[in-house]
Coordinates of C-alpha atoms in Angstrom, one line a residue:
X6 CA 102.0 173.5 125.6
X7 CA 104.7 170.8 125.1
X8 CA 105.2 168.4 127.1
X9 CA 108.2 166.3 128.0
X10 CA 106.6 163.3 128.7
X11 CA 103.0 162.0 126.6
X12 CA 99.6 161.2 128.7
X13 CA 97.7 158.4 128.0
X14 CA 94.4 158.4 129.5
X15 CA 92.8 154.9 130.3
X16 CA 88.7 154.4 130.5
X17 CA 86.6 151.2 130.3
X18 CA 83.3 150.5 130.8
X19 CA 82.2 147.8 133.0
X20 CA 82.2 145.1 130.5
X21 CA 85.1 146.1 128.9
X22 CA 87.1 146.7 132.5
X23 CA 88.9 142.9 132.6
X24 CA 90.2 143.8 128.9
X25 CA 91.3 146.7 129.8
X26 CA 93.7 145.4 132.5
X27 CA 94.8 142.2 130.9
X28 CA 95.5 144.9 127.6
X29 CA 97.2 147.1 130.4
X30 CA 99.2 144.2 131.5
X31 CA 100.7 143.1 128.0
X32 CA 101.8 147.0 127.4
X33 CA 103.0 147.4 130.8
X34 CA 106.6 147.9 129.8
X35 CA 105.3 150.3 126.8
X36 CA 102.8 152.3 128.8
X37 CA 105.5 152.5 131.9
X38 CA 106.7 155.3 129.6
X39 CA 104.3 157.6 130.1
X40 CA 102.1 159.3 132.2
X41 CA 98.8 157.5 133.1
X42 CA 95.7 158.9 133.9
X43 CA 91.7 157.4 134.0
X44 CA 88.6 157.2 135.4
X45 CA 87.7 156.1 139.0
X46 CA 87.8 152.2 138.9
X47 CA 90.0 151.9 135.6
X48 CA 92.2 153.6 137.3
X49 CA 92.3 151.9 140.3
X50 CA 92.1 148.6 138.8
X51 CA 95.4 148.9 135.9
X52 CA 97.4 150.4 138.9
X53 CA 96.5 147.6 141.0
X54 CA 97.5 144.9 138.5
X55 CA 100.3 146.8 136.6
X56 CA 101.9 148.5 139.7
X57 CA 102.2 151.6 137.5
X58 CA 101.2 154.8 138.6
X59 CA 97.9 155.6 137.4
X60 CA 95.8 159.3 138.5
X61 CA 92.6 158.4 139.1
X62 CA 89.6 160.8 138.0
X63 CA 86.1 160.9 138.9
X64 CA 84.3 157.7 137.9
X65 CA 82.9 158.0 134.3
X66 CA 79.3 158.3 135.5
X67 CA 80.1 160.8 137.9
X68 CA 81.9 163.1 135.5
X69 CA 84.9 161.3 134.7
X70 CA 84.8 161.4 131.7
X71 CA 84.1 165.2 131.3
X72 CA 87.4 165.8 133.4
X73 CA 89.8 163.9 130.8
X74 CA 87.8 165.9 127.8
X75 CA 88.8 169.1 128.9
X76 CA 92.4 167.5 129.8
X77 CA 92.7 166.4 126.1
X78 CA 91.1 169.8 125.6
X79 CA 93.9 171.8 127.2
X80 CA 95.9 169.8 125.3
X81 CA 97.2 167.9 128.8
X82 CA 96.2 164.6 127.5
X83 CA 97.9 163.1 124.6
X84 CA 96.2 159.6 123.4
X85 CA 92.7 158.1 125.4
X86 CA 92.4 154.8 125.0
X87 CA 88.7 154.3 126.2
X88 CA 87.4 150.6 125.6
X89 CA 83.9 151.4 125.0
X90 CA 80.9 148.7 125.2
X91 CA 78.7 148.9 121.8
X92 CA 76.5 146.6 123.2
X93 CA 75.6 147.9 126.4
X94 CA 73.1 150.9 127.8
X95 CA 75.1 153.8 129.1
X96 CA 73.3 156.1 131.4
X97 CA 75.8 158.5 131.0
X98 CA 76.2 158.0 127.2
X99 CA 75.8 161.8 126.5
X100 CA 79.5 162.4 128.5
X101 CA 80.1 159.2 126.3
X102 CA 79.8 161.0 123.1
X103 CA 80.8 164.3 124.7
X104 CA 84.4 162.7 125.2
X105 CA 84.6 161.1 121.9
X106 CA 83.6 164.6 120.2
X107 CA 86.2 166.5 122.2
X108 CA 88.9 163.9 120.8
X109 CA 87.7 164.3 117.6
X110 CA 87.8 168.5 117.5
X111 CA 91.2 168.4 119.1
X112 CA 92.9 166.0 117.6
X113 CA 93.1 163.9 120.2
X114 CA 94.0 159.9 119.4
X115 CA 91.5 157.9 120.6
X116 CA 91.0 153.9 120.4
X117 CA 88.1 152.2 121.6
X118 CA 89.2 148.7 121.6
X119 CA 92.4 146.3 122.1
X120 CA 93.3 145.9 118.4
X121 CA 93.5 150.0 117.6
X122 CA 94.9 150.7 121.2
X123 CA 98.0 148.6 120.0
X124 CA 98.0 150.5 116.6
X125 CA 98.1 153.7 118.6
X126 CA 100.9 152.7 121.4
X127 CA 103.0 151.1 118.4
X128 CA 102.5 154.5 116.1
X129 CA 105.8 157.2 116.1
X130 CA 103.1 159.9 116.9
X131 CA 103.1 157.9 120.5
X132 CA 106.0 156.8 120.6
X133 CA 108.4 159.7 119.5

């Protein structure tokens, strides 16, 4: 299915939620061009301090991030750009790894921190 318009799907954990906004911020011109989409607080949050339109999901813990893998699985969701915490416990880690296989069987571009999430919304794949 193509779409007119690309998806980027937003996710961060706790840690990683202020970087996610302040990187959210500094792309806000760039991401205004597409359709947004996250998990329950990320979502909330980049909306909140972007004024973009963001749909929320379910919180990551609570399924969240199941609900974007089979987005990107249905080929609905076009880049995720989940800013992951290495050094941090994850209680739902298994949905974790879950999402990050799912991007991986379907193509799916996925960055997991600032300096490859600018890569990705700078690349013509994106931006085309």
């Amino acid at each position: 299915m193509k779409k007119d318009i690309k998806t980027i799907a937003l996710i961060a954990h706790d840690n990683k939620k202020q970087e996610m906004i302040e990187w959210a911020i500094k792309n806000k011109e760039v991401l205004s061009r597409y359709e947004l989409c996250g998990t329950g607080t990320t979502s909330k949050r980049v909306a909140e301090a972007t004024g973009l339109t963001v749909k929320g999901y379910l919180s990551g813990p609570l399924g969240g991030d199941q609900q974007i893998g089979a987005k990107a699985a249905e080929g609905l969701i076009d880049v995720i750009v989940f800013f992951c915490d290495p050094l941090q416990a994850q209680p739902h880690d298994p949905d974790v790894k879950a999402l990050l296989r799912i991007a991986n069987v379907y193509n799916v571009p996925i960055a997991t921190n600032v300096a490859t999430a600018d890569l990705v919304i700078s690349s013509p794949f994106v931006t085309k």
